[in-house]
XYZ file of C-alpha atoms in Angstrom:
635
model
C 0.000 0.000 0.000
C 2.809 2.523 0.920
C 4.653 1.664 -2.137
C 1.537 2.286 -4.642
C 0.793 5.224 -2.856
C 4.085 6.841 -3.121
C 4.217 5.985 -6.862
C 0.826 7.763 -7.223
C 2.263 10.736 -5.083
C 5.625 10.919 -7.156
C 3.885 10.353 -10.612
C 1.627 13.433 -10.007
C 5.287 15.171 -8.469
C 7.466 14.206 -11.582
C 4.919 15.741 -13.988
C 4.691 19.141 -12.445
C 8.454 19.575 -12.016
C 8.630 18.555 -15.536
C 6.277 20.661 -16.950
C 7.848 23.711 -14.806
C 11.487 22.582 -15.900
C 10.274 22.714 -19.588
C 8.879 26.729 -18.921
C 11.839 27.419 -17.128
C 14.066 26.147 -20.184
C 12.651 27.911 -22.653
C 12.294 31.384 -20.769
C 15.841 30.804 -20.422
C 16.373 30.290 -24.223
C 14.589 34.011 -24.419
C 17.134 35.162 -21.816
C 14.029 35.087 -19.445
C 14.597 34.073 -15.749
C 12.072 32.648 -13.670
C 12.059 33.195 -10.077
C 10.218 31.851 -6.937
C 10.210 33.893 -4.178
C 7.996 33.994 -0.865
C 5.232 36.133 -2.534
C 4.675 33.903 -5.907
C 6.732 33.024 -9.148
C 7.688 35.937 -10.772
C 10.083 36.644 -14.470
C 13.147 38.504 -14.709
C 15.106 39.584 -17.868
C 18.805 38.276 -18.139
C 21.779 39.010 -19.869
C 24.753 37.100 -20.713
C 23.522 34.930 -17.553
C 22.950 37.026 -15.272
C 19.515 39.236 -13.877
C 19.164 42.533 -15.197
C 18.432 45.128 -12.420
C 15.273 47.520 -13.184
C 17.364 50.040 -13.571
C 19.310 48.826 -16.203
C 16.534 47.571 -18.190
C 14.661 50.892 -17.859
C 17.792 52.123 -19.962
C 18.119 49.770 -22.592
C 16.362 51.270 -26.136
C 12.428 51.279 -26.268
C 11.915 48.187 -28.846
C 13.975 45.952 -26.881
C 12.224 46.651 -23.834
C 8.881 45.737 -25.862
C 10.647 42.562 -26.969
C 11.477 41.553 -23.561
C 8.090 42.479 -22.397
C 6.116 40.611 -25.044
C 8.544 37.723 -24.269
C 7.405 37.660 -20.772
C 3.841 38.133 -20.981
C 3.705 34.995 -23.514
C 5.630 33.165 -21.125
C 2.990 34.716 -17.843
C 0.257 32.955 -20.264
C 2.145 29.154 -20.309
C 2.727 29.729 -16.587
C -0.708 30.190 -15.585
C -2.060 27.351 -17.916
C 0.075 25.378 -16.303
C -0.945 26.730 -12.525
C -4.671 25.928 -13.434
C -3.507 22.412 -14.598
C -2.299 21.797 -10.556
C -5.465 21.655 -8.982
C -6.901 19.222 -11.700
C -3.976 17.307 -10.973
C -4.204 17.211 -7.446
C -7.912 16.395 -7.408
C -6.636 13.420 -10.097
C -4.263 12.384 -7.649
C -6.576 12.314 -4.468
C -9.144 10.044 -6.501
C -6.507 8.060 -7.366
C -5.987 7.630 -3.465
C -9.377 7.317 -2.821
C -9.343 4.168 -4.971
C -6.437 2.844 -3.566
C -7.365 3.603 -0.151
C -11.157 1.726 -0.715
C -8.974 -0.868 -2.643
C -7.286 -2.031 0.418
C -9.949 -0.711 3.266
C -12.418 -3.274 0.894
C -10.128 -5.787 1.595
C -8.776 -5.353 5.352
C -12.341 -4.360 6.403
C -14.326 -7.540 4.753
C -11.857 -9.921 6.352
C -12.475 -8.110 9.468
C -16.333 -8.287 9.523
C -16.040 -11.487 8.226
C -16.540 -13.670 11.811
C -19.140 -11.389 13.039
C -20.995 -11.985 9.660
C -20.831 -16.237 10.578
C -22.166 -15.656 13.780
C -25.497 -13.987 12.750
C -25.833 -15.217 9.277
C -29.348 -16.343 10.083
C -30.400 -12.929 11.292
C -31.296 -11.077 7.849
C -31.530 -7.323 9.999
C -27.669 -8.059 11.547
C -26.612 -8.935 7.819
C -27.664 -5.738 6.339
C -26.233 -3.898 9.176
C -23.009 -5.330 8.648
C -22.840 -4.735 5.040
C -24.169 -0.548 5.971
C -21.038 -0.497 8.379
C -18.621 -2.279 5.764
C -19.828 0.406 3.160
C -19.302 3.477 5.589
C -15.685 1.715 6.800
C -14.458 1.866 3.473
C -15.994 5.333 2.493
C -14.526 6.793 5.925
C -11.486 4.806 5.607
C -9.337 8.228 5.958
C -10.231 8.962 8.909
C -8.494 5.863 10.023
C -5.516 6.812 8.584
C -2.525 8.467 9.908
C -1.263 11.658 8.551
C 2.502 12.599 7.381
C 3.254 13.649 10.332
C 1.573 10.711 12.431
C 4.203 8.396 10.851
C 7.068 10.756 11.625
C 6.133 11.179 14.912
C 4.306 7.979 16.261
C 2.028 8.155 19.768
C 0.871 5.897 21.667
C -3.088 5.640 20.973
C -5.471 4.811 23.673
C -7.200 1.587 23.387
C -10.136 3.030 24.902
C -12.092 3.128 21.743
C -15.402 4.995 23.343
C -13.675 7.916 23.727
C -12.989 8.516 20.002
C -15.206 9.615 18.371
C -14.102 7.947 15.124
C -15.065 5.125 16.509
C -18.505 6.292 18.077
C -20.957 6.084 15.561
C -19.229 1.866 14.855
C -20.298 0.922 18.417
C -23.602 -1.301 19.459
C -26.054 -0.285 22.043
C -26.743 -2.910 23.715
C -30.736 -1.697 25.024
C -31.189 -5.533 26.557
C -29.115 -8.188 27.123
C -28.454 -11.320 29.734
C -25.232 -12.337 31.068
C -26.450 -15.452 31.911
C -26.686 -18.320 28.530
C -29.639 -19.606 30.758
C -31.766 -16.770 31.426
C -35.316 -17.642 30.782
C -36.701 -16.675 27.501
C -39.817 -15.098 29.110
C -38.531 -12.330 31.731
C -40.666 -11.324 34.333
C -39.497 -7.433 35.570
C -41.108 -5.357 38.039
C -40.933 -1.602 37.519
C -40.828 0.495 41.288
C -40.991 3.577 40.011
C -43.043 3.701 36.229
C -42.840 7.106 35.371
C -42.740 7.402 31.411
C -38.912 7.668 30.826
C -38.772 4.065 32.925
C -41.649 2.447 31.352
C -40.905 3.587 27.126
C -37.266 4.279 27.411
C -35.587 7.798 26.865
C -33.036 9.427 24.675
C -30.461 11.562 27.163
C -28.378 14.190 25.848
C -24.987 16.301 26.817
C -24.124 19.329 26.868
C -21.489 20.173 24.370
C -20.165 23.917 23.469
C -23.235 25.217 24.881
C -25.842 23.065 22.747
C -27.571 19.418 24.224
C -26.987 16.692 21.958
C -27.136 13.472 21.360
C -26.873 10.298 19.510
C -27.889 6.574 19.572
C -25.391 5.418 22.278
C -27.758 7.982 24.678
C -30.852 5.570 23.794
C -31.881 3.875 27.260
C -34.284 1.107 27.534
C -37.709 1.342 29.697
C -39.193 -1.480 31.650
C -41.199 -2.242 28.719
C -38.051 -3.076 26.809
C -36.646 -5.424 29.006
C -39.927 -7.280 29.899
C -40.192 -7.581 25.771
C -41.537 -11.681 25.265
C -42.435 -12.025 29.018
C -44.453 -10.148 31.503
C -44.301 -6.588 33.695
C -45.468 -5.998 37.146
C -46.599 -2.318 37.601
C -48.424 -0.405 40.741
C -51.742 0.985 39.073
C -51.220 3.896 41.450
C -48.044 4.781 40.789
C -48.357 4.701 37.187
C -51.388 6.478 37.307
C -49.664 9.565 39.269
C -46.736 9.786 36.647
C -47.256 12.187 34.165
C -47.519 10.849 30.570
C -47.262 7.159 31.649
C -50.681 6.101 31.669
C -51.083 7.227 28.202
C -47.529 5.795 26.986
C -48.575 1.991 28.506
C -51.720 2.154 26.141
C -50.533 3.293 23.500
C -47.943 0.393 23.331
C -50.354 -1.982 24.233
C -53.077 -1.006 21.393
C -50.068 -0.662 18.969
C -48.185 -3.987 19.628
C -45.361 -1.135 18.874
C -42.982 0.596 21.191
C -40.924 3.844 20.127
C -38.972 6.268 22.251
C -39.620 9.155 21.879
C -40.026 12.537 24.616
C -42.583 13.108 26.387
C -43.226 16.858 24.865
C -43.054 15.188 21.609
C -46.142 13.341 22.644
C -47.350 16.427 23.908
C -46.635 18.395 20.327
C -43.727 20.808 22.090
C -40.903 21.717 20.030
C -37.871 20.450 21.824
C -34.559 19.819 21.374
C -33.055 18.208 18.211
C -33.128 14.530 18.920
C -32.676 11.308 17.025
C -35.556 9.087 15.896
C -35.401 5.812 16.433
C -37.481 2.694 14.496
C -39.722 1.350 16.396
C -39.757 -2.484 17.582
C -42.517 -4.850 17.748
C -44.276 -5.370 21.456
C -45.087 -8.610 22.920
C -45.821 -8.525 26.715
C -48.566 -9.595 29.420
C -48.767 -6.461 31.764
C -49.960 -6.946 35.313
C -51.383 -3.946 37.059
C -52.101 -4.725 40.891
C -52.953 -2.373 43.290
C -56.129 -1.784 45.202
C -60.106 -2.736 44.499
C -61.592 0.910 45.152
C -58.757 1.514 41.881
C -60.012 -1.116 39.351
C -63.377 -0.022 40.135
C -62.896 3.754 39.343
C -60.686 2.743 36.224
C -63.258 0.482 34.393
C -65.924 3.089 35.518
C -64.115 5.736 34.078
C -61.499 5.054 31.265
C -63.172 3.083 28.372
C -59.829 1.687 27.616
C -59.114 -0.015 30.555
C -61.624 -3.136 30.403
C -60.742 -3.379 26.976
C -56.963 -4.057 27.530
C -56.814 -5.287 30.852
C -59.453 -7.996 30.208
C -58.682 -10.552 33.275
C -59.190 -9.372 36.569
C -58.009 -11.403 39.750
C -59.446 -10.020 43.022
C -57.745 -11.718 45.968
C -58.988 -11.509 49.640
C -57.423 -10.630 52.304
C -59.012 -13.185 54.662
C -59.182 -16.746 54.451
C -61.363 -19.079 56.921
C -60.073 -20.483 60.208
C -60.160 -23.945 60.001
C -57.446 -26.594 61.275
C -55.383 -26.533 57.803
C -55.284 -23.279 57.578
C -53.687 -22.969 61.507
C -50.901 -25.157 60.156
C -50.733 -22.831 57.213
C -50.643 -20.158 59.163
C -47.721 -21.551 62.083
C -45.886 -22.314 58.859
C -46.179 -18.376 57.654
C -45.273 -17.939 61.244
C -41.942 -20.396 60.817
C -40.732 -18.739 57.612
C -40.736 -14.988 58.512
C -38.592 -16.016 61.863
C -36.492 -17.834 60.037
C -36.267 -15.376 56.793
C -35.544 -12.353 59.376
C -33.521 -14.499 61.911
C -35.779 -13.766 64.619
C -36.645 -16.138 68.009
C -38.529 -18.845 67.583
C -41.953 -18.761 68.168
C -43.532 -21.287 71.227
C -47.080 -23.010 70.950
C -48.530 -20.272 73.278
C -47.183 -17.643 70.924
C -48.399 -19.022 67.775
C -52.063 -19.125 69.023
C -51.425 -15.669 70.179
C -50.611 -14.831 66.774
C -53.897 -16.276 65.481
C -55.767 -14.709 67.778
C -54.407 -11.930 66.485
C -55.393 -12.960 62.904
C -59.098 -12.862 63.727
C -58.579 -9.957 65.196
C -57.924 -8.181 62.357
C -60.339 -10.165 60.130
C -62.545 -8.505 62.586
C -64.424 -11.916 62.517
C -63.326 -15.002 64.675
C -64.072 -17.538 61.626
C -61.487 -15.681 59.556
C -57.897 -15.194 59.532
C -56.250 -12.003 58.199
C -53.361 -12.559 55.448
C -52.185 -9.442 55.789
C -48.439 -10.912 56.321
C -46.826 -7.357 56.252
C -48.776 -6.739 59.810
C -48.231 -10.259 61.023
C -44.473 -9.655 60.109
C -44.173 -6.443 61.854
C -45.968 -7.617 65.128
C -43.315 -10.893 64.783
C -40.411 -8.578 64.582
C -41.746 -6.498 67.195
C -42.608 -9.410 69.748
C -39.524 -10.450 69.054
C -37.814 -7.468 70.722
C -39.783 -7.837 73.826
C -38.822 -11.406 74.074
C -35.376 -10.201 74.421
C -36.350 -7.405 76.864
C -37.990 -9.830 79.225
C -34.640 -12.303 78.781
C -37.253 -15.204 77.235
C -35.481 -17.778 74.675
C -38.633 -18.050 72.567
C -41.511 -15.677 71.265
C -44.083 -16.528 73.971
C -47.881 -15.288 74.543
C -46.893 -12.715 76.991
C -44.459 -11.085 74.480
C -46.901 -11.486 71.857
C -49.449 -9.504 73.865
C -46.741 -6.631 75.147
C -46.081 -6.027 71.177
C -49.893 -5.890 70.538
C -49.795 -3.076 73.702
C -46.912 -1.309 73.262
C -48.335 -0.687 69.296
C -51.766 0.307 71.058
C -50.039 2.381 73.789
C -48.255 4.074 70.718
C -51.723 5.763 68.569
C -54.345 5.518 71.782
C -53.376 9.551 72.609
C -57.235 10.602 71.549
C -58.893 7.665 72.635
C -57.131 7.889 76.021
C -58.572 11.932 75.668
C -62.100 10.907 74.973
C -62.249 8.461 77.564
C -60.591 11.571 79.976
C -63.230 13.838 79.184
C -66.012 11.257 80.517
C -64.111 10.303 83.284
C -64.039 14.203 84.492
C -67.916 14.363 83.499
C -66.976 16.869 80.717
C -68.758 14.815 78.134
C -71.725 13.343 79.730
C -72.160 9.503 79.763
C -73.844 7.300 82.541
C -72.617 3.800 83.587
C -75.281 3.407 85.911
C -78.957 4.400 86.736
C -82.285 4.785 84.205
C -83.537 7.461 82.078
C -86.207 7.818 79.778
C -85.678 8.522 75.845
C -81.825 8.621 77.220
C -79.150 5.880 76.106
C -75.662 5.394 75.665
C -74.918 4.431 71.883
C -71.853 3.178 70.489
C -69.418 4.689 67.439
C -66.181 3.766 66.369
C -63.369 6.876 65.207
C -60.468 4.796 62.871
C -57.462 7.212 63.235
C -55.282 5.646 60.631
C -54.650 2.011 61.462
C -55.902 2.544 65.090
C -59.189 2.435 65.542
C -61.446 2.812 69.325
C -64.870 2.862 70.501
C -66.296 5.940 71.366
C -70.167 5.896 73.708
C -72.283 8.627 72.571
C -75.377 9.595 74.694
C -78.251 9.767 72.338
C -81.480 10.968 73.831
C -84.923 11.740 72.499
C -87.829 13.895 73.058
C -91.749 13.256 71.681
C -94.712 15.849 71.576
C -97.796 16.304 70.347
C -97.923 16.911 66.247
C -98.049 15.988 63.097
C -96.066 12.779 62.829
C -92.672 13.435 62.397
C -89.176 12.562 63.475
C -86.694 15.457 62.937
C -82.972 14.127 62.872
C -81.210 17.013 64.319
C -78.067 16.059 62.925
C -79.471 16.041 59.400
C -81.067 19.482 60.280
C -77.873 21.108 60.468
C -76.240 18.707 57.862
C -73.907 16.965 60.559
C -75.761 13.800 59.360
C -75.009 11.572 56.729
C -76.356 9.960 53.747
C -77.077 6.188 55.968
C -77.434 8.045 59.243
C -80.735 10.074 57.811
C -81.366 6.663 56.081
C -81.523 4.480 59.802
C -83.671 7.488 60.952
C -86.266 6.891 58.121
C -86.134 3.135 58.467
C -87.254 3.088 62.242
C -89.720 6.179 61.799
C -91.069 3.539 58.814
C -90.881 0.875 61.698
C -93.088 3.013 64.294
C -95.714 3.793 61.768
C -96.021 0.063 60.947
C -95.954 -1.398 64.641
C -98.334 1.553 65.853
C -99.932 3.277 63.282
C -101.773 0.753 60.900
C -105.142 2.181 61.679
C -104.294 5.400 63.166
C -101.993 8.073 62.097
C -99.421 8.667 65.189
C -100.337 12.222 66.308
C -96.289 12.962 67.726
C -93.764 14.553 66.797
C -90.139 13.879 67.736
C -86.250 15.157 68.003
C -83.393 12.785 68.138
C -79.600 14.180 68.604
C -76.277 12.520 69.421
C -75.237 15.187 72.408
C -72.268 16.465 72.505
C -71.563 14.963 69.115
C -69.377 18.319 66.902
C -68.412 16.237 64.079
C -69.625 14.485 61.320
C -72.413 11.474 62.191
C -72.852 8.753 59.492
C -73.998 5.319 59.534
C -76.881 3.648 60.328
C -74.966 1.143 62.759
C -77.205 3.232 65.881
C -80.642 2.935 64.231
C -82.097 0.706 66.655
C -79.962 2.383 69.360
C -82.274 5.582 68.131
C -85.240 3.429 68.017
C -85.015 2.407 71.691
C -84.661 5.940 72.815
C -87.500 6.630 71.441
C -89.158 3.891 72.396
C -88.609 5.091 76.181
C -89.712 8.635 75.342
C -93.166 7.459 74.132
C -93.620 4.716 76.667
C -91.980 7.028 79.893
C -90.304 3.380 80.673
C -86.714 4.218 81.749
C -83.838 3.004 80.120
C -80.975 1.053 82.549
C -77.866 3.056 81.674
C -75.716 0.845 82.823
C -76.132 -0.924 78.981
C -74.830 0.728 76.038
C -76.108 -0.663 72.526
C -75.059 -1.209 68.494
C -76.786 -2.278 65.511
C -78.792 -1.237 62.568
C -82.486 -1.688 62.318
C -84.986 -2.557 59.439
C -88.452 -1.587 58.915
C -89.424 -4.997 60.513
C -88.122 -4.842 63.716
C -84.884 -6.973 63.128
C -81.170 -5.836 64.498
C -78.868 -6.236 61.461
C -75.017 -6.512 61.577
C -72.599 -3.737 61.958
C -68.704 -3.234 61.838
C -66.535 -2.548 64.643
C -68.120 -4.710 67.110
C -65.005 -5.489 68.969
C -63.553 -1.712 69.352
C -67.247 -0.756 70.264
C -67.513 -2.836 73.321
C -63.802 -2.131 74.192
C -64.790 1.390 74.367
C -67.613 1.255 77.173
C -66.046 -1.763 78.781
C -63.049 0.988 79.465
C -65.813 3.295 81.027
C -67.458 0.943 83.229
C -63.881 -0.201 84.291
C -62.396 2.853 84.642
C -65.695 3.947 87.372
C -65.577 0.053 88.560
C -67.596 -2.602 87.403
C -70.638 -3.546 89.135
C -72.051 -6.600 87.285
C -75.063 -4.524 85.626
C -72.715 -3.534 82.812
C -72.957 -4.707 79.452
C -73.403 -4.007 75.348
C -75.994 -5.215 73.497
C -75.034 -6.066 70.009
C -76.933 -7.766 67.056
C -76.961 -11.328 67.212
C -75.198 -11.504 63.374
C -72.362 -10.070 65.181
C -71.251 -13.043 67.492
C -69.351 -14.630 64.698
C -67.264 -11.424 64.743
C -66.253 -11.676 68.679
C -62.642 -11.100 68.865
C -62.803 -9.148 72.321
C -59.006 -8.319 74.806
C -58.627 -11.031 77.111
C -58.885 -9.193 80.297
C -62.568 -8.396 78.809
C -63.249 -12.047 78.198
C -62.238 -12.664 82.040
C -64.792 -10.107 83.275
C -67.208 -11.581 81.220
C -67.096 -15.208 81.862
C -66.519 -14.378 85.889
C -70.365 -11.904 85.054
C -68.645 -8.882 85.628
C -69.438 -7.343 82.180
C -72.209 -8.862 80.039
C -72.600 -8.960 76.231
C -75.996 -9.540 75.130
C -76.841 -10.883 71.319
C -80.113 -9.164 70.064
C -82.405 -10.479 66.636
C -85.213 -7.890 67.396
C -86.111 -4.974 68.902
C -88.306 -6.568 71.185
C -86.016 -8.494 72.607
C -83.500 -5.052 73.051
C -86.547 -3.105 74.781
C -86.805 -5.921 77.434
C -82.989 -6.057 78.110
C -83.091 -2.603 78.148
C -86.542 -2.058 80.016
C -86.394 -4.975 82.267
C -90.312 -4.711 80.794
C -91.372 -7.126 78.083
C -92.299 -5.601 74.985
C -95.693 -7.661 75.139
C -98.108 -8.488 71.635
C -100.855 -6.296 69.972
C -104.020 -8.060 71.385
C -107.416 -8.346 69.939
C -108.449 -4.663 70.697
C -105.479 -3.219 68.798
């Protein structure tokens, strides 16, 4: 190569220098010098040899001066033909180069390609590639090469080859690949944080001379690249607060396609000047989870959603206690002690634990799988274990977890409970009243949640048959809590007024109640008040009452059972219990019993009572100590 390329170089040489020897010859026959010098070639007359100084020709007779002159200007005209012939020959001798240069880059370059072209001969896209970066090799090929002065003075070159920039635009980004030969063909990838640069993939730039560019090797894959063939797990929620993602996931899903591309493109803002990459084909299951309130307001409200999320998997969070599942659940037990090296867990501790389960199932024929609470109240028992110097997680440090977590978020319940205890809101533990009764709420602060007794009283007149809600009246009341009110006014008029229109009128108010009221969990706790008030048959205050009512007379089920008879068992306590204390709650609720121990203990030893009610009736009597009786004969 060096040798044909100095024969080109010296070919083109040899012909100029000829060409210029064969002007300067002749001038010379015409005793006409020709002289380089630092501002251009310039002509001289001679004589007898030697340069004749402008002096001396400025003396010599007129027509020989015009000889000389004429001489030289003929001789200017063959010396700038043969100036104009240099570039032409230059530009010859640079294609000839070119040639030569592609001649042997052709050569070098096709033997180099030539293994990477074996190993992906069966990938037609690869092949064509190949052959695109061959072409550009060979047309680029000078840039490759190293100048004059590069072979005079050699340098070490740095092998890091992504850090010249020759190189650059040669190089392979790689947007997903496995080090592992094993991998499984269908990947399974979770994406934490979707926003829409994670999920489609983004093009970065740099900042260079004041200006952001970029180029392919900037191209970053999204989760949606990397899950390509296999599946993607995604939080509905947190997708759904990222700008721009929600949008980007459909579109690729609809499409089958996914393209990168910025997000103000999407948005038709001008931005900066970018690359635009092809885009690839999209094959991948996507698995939103998050919670049910979530699915619900998505297939309510986006018409796209049930048409490409078409299988929907609700799970519970509950499953029944039965014997299996108590081994299922010991083993859940076993594997978070071992997986966070904790203490191991006794018998007494285990059944603790399930206790615990039901507990918050809020039903004691369920078992919560909520294992991220199980786990912390594990970890946390754990501790306490170690505190009290035990080698194994018993009951008793089981039950100081469950307290100290309690003793943690029970600031306003242990205020509310302070204000009736100093009389400042008024509830009685002990006694009758008429149209007065304690009632029964529950305030969820959080994931703490505690009864709160609420004296509800009523009052009954003369009038036109009505029952004002005062809470609704000055829109305290909610939708359900004005809808219990209706249901036992509807009650009433169907017990007492099938023949007679009831000639009353009557108020019914939660006292001392500033917030909010909603539910219709103290319906029949509103019924019995007024009950009293109609009948003037006092109610025991000593019993404080739940449950919902229907037009028929029946107590229906309510939530909350357990924090609601927690709450005025904490009363009654607190003044001392006398053995006339108790909550009635609907018979439904039994199933739900998961009551403190120390309130199980009062009530087996009849120190506390909890009395299961189907029907009013049988409320009013527990209430009344009076039977409610029949209608007889005479109405």
């Amino acid at each position: 190569y060096q040798a044909r390329r100095r024969q080109i170089d010296e070919g083109f040489r040899a012909g100029q220098e000829e060409a210029f020897e064969a002007l300067t010859e002749k001038a010379r026959e015409q005793n006409i010098a020709i002289l380089r010098t630092p501002t251009g070639i310039g002509m001289a007359p001679m004589l007898d040899g030697k340069i004749v100084k402008p002096e001396v020709f400025q003396g010599l007779p007129e027509q020989m001066r015009k000889d000389v002159e004429l001489k030289i200007e003929a001789l200017q005209k063959e010396l700038g033909a043969l100036l104009e012939d240099v570039p032409k020959s230059e530009k010859e001798r640079r294609s000839q180069l070119r040639d030569l240069n592609e001649e042997v880059a052709t050569v070098a370059i096709t033997e180099a390609l030539e293994d990477v072209r074996r190993d992906f001969e069966d990938i037609a896209e690869v092949k064509r590639y190949l052959d695109a970066v061959g072409s550009d090799l060979v047309r680029n090929v000078g840039l490759f090469l190293m100048s004059e002065e590069d072979e005079a003075q050699p340098v070490q070159r740095s092998v890091d080859t992504t850090r010249d920039p020759r190189f650059r635009r040669y190089m392979v980004n790689i947007m997903v690949g496995h080090d592992e030969p094993d991998v499984c063909c269908q990947p399974i990838v979770e994406e934490l944080n979707p926003t829409y640069g994670n999920l489609i993939g983004r093009i970065e730039h740099v900042a260079h001379m004041g200006a952001l560019v970029t180029d392919f090797l900037l191209m970053k894959p999204g989760a949606l690249h990397r899950a390509n063939g296999g599946f993607l797990l995604i939080d509905a929620r947190k997708v759904l607060l990222s700008p721009f993602a929600w949008g980007a996931l459909k579109r690729a899903i609809k499409s089958q396609r996914l393209r990168i591309e910025q997000p103000t493109e999407t948005a038709g803002f001008t931005s900066t000047q970018s690359i635009d990459p092809e885009e690839i084909p999209l094959d991948v299951k996507i698995v939103l989870f998050g919670d049910r309130m979530l699915y619900y307001l998505l297939a309510a409200n986006d018409p796209d959603f049930s048409r490409l999320f078409k299988v929907q998997a609700d799970f519970d969070d509950s499953i029944d206690r039965t014997e299996e599942n108590h081994g299922a659940y010991a083993r859940l037990i076993a594997s978070i002690v071992t997986r966070h090296e904790l203490r191991h867990v006794d018998a007494s501790g285990v059944a603790r634990l399930i206790e615990e389960g039901s507990r918050l199932a809020d039903d004691s024929k369920k078992l919560s799988i909520e294992v991220g609470t199980i786990a912390d109240l594990i970890r946390e028992a754990n501790y306490w274990a170690g505190e009290m110097g035990l080698e194994f997680i018993t009951r008793d440090a089981v039950e100081r977890a469950i307290e100290e977590r309690i003793q943690r978020s029970d600031r306003l319940r242990d205020r509310s409970q302070e204000g009736i205890e100093r009389d400042l809101v008024l509830i009685d533990t002990a006694g009758t009243q008429v149209g007065q009764i304690n009632g029964l709420s529950v305030l969820q602060l959080g994931e703490f949640a505690f009864g709160k007794p609420t004296r509800i009283t009523a009052r009954v007149r003369l009038g036109g048959g009505r029952v004002t809600d005062i809470e609704r009246e000055v829109e305290l009341g909610g939708p359900l809590h004005s809808k219990g009110v209706m249901i036992l006014w509807g009650y009433l008029a169907g017990k007492f007024a099938e023949e007679i229109p009831l000639a009353l009128a009557a108020s019914l108010v939660f006292e001392q109640s500033y917030g909010g009221v909603d539910g219709d969990s103290a319906s029949s706790t509103e019924l019995y008040a007024l009950l009293s008030a109609l009948s003037e048959v006092p109610i025991k205050q000593s019993l404080a009452v739940t449950g919902s009512v229907n037009q028929l007379g029946e107590v229906q089920v309510i939530g909350g059972v357990n924090e609601k008879i927690e709450g005025f068992y904490d009363i009654c306590k607190a003044r001392g219990l006398t053995g006339d204390q108790g909550v009635l709650i609907p018979e439904g609720n039994v199933q739900h019993l998961m009551l403190r121990p120390d309130i199980v203990d009062d009530a087996r030893a009849g120190r506390f009572h909890i009395y299961s009610i189907a029907t009013i009736d049988q409320g009013i009597e527990v209430l009344t100590g009076v039977a409610a009786g029949e209608k007889g004969p005479d109405g």
